[in-house]
Coordinates of C-alpha atoms in Angstrom, one line a residue:
Chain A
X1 CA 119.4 83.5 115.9
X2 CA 117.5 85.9 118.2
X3 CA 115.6 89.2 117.2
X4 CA 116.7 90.7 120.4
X5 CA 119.2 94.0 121.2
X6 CA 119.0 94.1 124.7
X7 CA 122.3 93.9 127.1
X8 CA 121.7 92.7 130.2
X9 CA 122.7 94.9 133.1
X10 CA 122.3 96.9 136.5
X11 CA 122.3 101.1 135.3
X12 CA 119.9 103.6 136.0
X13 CA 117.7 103.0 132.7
X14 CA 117.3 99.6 133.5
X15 CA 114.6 100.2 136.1
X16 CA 113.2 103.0 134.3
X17 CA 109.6 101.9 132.5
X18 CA 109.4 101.6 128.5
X19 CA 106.6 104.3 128.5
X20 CA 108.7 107.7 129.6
X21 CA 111.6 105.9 127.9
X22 CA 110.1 106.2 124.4
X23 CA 108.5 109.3 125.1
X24 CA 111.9 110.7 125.6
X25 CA 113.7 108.3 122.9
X26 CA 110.9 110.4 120.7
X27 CA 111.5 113.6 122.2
X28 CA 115.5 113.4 121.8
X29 CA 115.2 112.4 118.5
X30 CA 113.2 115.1 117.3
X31 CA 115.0 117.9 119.3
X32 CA 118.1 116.2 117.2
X33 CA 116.4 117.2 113.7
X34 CA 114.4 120.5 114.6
X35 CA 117.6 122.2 117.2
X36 CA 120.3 123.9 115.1
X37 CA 122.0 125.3 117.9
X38 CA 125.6 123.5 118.2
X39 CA 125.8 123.8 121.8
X40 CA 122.3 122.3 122.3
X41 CA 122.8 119.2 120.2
X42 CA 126.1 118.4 121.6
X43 CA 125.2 118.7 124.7
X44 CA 122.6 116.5 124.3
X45 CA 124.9 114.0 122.6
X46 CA 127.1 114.1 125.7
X47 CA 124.2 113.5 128.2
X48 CA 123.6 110.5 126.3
X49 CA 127.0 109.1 125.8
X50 CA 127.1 109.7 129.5
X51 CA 124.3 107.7 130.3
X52 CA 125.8 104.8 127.8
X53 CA 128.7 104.7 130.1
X54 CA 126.8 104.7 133.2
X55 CA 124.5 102.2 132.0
X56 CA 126.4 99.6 129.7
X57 CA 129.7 100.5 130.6
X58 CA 132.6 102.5 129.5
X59 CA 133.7 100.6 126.9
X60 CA 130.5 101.0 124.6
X61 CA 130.6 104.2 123.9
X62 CA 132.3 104.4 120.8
X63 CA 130.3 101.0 119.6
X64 CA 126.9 103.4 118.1
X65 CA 129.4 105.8 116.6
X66 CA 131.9 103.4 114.6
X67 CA 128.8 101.8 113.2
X68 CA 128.5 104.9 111.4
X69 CA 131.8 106.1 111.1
X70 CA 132.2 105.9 107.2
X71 CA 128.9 107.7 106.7
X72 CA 130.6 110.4 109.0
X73 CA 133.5 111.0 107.2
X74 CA 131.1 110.8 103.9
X75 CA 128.9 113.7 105.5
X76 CA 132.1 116.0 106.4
X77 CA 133.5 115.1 102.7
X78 CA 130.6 115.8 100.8
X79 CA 128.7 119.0 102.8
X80 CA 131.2 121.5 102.9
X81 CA 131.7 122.0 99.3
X82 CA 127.7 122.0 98.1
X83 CA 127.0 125.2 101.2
X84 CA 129.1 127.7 100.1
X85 CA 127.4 130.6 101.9
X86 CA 129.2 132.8 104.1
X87 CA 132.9 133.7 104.8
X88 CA 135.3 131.5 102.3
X89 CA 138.0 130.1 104.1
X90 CA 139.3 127.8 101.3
X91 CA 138.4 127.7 97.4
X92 CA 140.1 126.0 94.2
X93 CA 140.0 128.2 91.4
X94 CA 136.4 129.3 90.9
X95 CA 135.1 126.3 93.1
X96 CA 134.6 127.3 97.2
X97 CA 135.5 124.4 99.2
X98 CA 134.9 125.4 102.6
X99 CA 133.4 128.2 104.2
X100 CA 131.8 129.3 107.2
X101 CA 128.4 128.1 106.8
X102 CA 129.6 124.9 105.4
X103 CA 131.7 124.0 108.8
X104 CA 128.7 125.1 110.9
X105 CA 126.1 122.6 108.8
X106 CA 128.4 119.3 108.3
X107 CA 129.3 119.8 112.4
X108 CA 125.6 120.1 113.0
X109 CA 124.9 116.6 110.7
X110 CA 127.2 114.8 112.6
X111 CA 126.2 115.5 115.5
X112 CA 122.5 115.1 114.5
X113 CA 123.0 111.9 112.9
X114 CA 125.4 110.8 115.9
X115 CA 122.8 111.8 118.5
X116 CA 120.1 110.3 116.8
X117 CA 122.3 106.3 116.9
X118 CA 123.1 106.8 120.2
X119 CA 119.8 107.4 121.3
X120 CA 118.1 104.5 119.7
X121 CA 121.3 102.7 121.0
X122 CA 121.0 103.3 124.0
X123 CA 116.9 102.8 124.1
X124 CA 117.4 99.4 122.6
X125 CA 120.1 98.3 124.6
X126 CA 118.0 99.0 127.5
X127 CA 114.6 98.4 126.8
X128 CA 113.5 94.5 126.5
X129 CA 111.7 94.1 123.3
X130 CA 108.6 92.5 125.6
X131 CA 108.9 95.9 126.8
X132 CA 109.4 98.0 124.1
X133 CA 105.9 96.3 122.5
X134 CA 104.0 96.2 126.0
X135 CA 105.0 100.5 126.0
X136 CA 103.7 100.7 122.1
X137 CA 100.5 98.8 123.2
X138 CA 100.0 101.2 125.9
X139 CA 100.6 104.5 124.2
X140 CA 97.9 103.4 122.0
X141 CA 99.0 100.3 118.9
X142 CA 95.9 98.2 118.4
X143 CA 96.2 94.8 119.7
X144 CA 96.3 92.6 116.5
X145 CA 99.3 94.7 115.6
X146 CA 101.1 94.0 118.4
X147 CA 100.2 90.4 118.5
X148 CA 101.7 90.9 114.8
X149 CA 105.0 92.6 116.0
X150 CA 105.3 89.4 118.6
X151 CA 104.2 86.7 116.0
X152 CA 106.9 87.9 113.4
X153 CA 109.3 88.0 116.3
X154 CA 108.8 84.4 117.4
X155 CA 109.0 83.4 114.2
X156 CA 112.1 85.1 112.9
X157 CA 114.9 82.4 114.7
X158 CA 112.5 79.5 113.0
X159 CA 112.8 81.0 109.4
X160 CA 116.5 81.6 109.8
X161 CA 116.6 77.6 110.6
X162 CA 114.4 76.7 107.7
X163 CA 116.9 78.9 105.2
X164 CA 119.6 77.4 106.8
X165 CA 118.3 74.2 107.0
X166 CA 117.1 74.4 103.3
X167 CA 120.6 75.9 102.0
X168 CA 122.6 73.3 103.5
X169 CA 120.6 70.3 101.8
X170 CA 120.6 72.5 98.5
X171 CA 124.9 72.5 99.1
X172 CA 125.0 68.9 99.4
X173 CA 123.0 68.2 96.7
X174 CA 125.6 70.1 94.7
X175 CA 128.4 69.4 96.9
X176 CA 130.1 67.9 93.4
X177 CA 129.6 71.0 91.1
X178 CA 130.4 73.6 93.3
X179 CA 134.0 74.3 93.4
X180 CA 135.3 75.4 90.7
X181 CA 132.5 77.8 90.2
X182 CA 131.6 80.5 92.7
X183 CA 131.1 83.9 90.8
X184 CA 127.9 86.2 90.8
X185 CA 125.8 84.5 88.7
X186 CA 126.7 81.1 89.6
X187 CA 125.8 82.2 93.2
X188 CA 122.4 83.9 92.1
X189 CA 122.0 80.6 90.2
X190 CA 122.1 78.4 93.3
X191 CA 120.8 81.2 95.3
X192 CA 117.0 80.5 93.5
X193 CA 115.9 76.7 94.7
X194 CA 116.5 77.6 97.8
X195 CA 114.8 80.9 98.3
X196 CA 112.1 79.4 96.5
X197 CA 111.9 76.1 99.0
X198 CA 111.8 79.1 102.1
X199 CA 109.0 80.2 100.2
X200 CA 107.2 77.7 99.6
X201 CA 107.8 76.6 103.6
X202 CA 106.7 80.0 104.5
X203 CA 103.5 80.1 102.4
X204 CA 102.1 76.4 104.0
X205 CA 102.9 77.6 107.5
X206 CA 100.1 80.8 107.3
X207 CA 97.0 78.5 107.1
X208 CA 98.3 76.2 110.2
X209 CA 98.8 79.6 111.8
X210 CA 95.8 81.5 111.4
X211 CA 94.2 78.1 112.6
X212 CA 96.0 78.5 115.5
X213 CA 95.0 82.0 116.3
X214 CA 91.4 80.7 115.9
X215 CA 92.2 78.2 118.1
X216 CA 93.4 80.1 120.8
X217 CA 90.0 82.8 120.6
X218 CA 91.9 85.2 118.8
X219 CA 88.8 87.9 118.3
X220 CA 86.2 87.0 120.7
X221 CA 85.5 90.0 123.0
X222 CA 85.7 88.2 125.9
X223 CA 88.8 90.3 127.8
X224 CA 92.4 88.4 126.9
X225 CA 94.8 87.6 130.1
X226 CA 98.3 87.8 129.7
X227 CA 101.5 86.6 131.1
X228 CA 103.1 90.0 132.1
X229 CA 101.2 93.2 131.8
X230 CA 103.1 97.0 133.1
X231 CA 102.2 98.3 136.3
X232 CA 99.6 101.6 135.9
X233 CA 100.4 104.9 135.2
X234 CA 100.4 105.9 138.7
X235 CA 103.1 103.7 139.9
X236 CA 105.7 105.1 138.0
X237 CA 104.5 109.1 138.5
X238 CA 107.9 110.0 139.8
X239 CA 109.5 108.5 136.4
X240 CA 106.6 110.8 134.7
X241 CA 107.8 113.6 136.5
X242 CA 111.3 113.1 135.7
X243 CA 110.8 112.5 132.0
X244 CA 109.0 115.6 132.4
X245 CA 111.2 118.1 133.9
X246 CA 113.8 116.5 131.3
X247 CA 112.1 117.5 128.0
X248 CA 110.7 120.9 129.8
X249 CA 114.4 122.0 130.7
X250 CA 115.8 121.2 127.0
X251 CA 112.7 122.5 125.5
X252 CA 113.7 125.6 127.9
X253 CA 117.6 125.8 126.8
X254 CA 116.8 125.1 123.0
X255 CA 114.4 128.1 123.3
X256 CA 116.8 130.7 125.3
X257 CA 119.9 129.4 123.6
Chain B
X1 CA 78.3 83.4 110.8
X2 CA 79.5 86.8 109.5
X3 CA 81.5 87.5 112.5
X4 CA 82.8 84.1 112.2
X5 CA 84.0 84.5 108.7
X6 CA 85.0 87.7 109.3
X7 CA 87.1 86.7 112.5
X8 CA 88.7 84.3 110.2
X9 CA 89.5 86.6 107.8
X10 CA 91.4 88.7 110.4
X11 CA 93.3 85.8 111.8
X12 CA 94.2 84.6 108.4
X13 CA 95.5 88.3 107.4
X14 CA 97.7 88.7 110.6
X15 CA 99.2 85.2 110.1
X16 CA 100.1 86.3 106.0
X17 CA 101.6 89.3 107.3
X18 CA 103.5 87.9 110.4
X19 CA 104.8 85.2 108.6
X20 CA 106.0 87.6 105.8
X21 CA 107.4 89.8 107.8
X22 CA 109.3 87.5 109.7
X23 CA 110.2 86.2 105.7
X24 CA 111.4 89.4 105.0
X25 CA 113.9 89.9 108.0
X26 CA 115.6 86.7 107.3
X27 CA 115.9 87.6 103.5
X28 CA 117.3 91.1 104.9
X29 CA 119.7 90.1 107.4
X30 CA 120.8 87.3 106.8
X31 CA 120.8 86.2 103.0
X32 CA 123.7 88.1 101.2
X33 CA 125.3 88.1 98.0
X34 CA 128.7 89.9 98.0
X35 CA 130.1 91.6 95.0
X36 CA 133.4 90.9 94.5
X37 CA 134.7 94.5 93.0
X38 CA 133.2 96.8 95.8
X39 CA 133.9 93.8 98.2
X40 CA 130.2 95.3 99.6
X41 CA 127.0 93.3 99.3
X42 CA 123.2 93.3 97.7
X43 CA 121.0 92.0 100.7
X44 CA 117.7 90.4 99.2
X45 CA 115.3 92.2 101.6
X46 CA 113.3 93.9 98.1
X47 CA 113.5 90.6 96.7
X48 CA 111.1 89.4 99.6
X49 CA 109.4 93.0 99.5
X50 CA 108.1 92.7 95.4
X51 CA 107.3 88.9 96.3
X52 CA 104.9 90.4 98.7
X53 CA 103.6 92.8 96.6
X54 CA 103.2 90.7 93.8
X55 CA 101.9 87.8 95.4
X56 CA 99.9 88.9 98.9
X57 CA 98.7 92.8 97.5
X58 CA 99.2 96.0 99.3
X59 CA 98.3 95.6 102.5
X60 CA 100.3 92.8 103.6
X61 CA 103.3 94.4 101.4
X62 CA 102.6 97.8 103.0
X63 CA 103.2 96.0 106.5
X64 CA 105.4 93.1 106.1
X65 CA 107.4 95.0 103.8
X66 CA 108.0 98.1 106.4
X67 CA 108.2 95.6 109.3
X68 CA 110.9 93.5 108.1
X69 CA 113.6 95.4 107.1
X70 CA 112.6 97.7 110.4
X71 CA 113.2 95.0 112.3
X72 CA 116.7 94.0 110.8
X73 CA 118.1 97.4 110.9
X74 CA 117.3 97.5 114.5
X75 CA 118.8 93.6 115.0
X76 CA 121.8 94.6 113.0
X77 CA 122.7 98.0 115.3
X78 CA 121.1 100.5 112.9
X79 CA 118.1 101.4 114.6
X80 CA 118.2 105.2 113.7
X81 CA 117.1 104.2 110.1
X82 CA 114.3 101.8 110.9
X83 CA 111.8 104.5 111.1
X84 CA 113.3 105.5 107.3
X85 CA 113.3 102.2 107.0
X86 CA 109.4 101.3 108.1
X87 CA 108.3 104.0 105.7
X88 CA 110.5 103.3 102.6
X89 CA 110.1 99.6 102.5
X90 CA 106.8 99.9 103.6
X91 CA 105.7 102.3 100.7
X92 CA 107.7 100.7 98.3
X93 CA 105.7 97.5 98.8
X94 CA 102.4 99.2 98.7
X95 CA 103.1 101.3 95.4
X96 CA 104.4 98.2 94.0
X97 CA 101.2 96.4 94.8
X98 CA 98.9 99.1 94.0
X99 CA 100.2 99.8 90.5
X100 CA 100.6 95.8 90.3
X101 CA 96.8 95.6 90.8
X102 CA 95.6 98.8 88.1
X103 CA 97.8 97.1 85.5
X104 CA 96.6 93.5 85.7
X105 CA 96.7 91.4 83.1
X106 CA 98.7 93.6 81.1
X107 CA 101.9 92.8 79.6
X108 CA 104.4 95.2 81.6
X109 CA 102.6 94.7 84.7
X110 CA 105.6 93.7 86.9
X111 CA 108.2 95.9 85.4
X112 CA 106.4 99.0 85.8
X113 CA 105.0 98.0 89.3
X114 CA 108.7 97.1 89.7
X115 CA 109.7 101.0 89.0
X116 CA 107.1 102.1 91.3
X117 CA 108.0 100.8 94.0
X118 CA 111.5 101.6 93.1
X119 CA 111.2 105.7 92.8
X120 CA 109.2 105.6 95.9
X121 CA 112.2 104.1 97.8
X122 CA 114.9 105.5 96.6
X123 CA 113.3 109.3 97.1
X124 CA 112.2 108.0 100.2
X125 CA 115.9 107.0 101.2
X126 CA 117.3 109.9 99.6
X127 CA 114.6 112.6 101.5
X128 CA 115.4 110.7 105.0
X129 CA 118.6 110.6 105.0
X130 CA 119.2 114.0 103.6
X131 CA 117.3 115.2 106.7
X132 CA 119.7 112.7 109.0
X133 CA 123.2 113.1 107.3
X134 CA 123.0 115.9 104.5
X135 CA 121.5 115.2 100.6
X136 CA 125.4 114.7 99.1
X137 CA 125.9 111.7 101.3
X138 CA 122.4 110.5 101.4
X139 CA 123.0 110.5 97.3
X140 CA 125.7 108.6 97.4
X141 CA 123.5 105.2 98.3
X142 CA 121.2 106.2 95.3
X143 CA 123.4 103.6 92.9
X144 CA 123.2 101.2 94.9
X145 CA 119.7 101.6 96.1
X146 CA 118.8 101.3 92.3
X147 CA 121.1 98.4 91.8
X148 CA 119.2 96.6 95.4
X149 CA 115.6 97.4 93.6
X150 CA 116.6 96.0 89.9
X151 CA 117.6 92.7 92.1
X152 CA 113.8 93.0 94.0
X153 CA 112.2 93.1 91.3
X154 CA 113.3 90.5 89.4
X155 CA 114.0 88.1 92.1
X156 CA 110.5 88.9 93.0
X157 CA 109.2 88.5 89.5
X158 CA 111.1 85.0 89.2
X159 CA 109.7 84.0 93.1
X160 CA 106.4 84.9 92.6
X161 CA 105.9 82.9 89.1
X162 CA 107.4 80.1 90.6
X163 CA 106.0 79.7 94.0
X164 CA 102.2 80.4 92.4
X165 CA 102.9 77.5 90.1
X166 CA 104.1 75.3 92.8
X167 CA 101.7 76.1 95.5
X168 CA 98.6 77.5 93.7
X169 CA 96.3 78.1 96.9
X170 CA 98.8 80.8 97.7
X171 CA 96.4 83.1 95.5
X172 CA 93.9 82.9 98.0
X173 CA 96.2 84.3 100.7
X174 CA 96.2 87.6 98.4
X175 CA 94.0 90.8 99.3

């Protein structure tokens, strides 16, 4: 198992840095919850699908919005009937279903909470998470968090194998016992040993690990090297310019529109 | 010999939370007990979440605890709530702790800990995703956000007891 959601590929954001890419991830996202005009937000949405296409292809553009699809359909359920301000266009008895400010607030969620997946999506599927960690540390996380990001990182795919590794001996230990028996509790039952081995692993692994760190001169002051650093903030002024003119021109159309 | 031990100290505390948090993930994403009526599931991320908190103390639940499930949601295609995530889990781990910590030795300690750390994450869930996708479908999830914690924090009761009784020197880790 690999932590990773990057898909490799050739598109425009590929060769764009992690920096101005957060910075605008950040931007977008925010713009998503603050905007309320419809046209704003959607168009935003579409810039973004558009860029999904370009970038990963045509094909995964509906993949961030079935993710969410049930929540969707649970937002443009649930919404209409609890805003019943404004011009009634359908009621039950005493009980307003749907009205005018209810359509106008469910369309806005969706295509908030729509926005906001494709976004991170679309950062995610683009952004190396070397990358993505390298951009945090330079806009300003402390280096023993990072090198705790990138610890927990390497060390996910080698707990996965230890659970796995742990529930398959706990199954054949059983192997006799098991069949006829395979409701809730019997499952939380079984579930317990081995959750408690992972632990246990887990636990004896720290020690060896901070010795390591030691061992490696984690906290002298000496300066650290590393394998692949980003280039400065001068090389990439043109991608600084862009991600500029970006967020000024939909800071400018949220404001006139 | 200060700086040493203090250098130590560090390198011991990023290891506990690393390792946790990488603990965390794998109890998130990938251990899962369906429920056969709903046909839905109860993933064991809180479980790992009140271990922390009850074993390790705040700091490594605030971190390890936020990190964890961050990291699944963004590994599983539902990056858009590991910010929510980060905070919720995070927070939860940290009241759970904290509370954990004023009540030692008393004989509720866990339980109400346990609710703690429950109320902070459900509201937290509940106030993020009404701000994402509208408070009546953010309170749909609040059953089974309640049913996820009850799981936590007994699992992480049950963990905790047995793990400190079969690897003691795990209370030193703690801070």
């Amino acid at each position: 198992m690999i932590a990773e959601t990057f898909i490799r590929g050739r598109g425009p954001l590929y060769g764009f840095d992690p920096r101005p890419k957060f910075i605008l991830l950040i931007f977008a996202v925010m713009l998503f919850l603050i905007e309320s005009n419809l046209i704003v937000i959607g168009g935003l949405l579409l810039i973004i699908l558009v860029f999904i296409s370009v970038s990963l292809g045509i094909k995964r553009v509906l993949i961030p919005v079935k993710s969410i699809l049930p929540i969707l359909i649970l937002t443009a359920l649930l919404t209409p009937p609890f805003n019943t301000g404004g011009t009634i266009f359908l009621s039950l008895g005493k009980h307003v279903i749907l009205t005018d400010h209810g359509i106008q607030l469910t369309v806005r969620l969706i295509l908030r909470f729509s926005g906001i997946t494709a976004a991170f999506y679309l950062f995610f599927s683009t952004t190396e998470t070397s990358s993505f960690i390298l951009a945090l540390r330079a806009l300003g996380l402390p280096y023993p968090a990072a090198l705790t990001v990138t610890i927990s990182l390497r060390y996910i795919p080698d707990m996965f194998s230890t659970y796995s590794r742990i529930s398959d001996a706990h199954k054949l230990r059983t192997a006799g016992s098991i069949r006829n028996n395979r409701g809730f509790r019997h499952r939380v039952h079984r579930l317990f040993p081995v959750l408690i081995s992972v632990l246990i692993h887990a636990v004896k692994s720290i020690p060896a690990l901070a010795m390591a760190l030691d061992s490696k001169g984690f906290g002298r002051s000496n300066p650290r090297t590393s394998c692949r650093r980003l280039c400065g903030w001068g090389k990439i002024s043109l991608q600084l310019i862009i991600s500029t003119s970006i967020i000024a021109a939909l800071t400018t159309l949220a404001v006139l529109c | 010999m200060n700086e040493n031990m203090e250098r130590k100290n560090t390198s011991g505390r990023i290891a506990a939370i690393a390792i946790m948090t990488a603990v965390t993930m794998v109890f998130t994403y990938v251990v899962r007990i369906p429920i056969a009526p709903t046909r839905g599931y109860i993933n064991l991320g809180d479980v790992a979440v009140f271990f922390t908190a009850f074993t390790f103390g705040p700091f490594t639940a605030l971190i390890s605890g936020g990190l964890g499930p961050a990291i699944a949601d963004i590994v599983a295609g539902y990056s858009q709530w590991a910010p929510i995530t980060f905070a919720a889990h995070g927070l939860q781990g940290l009241s759970a702790a904290l509370v954990m910590i004023a009540l030692s030795r008393r004989k509720f300690a866990e339980p109400v800990a346990g609710l703690a750390g429950m109320i902070v994450m459900v509201g937290l869930y509940l106030a993020g995703g009404a701000f994402m996708v509208g408070f009546a479908a953010a309170a749909v999830e609040i059953p089974m956000n309640i049913l996820q914690n009850a799981v936590g924090v007994f699992g992480g009761f049950v963990l905790s007891r047995a793990v400190k009784k079969a690897y003691p020197p795990v209370s030193r880790l703690a801070w």
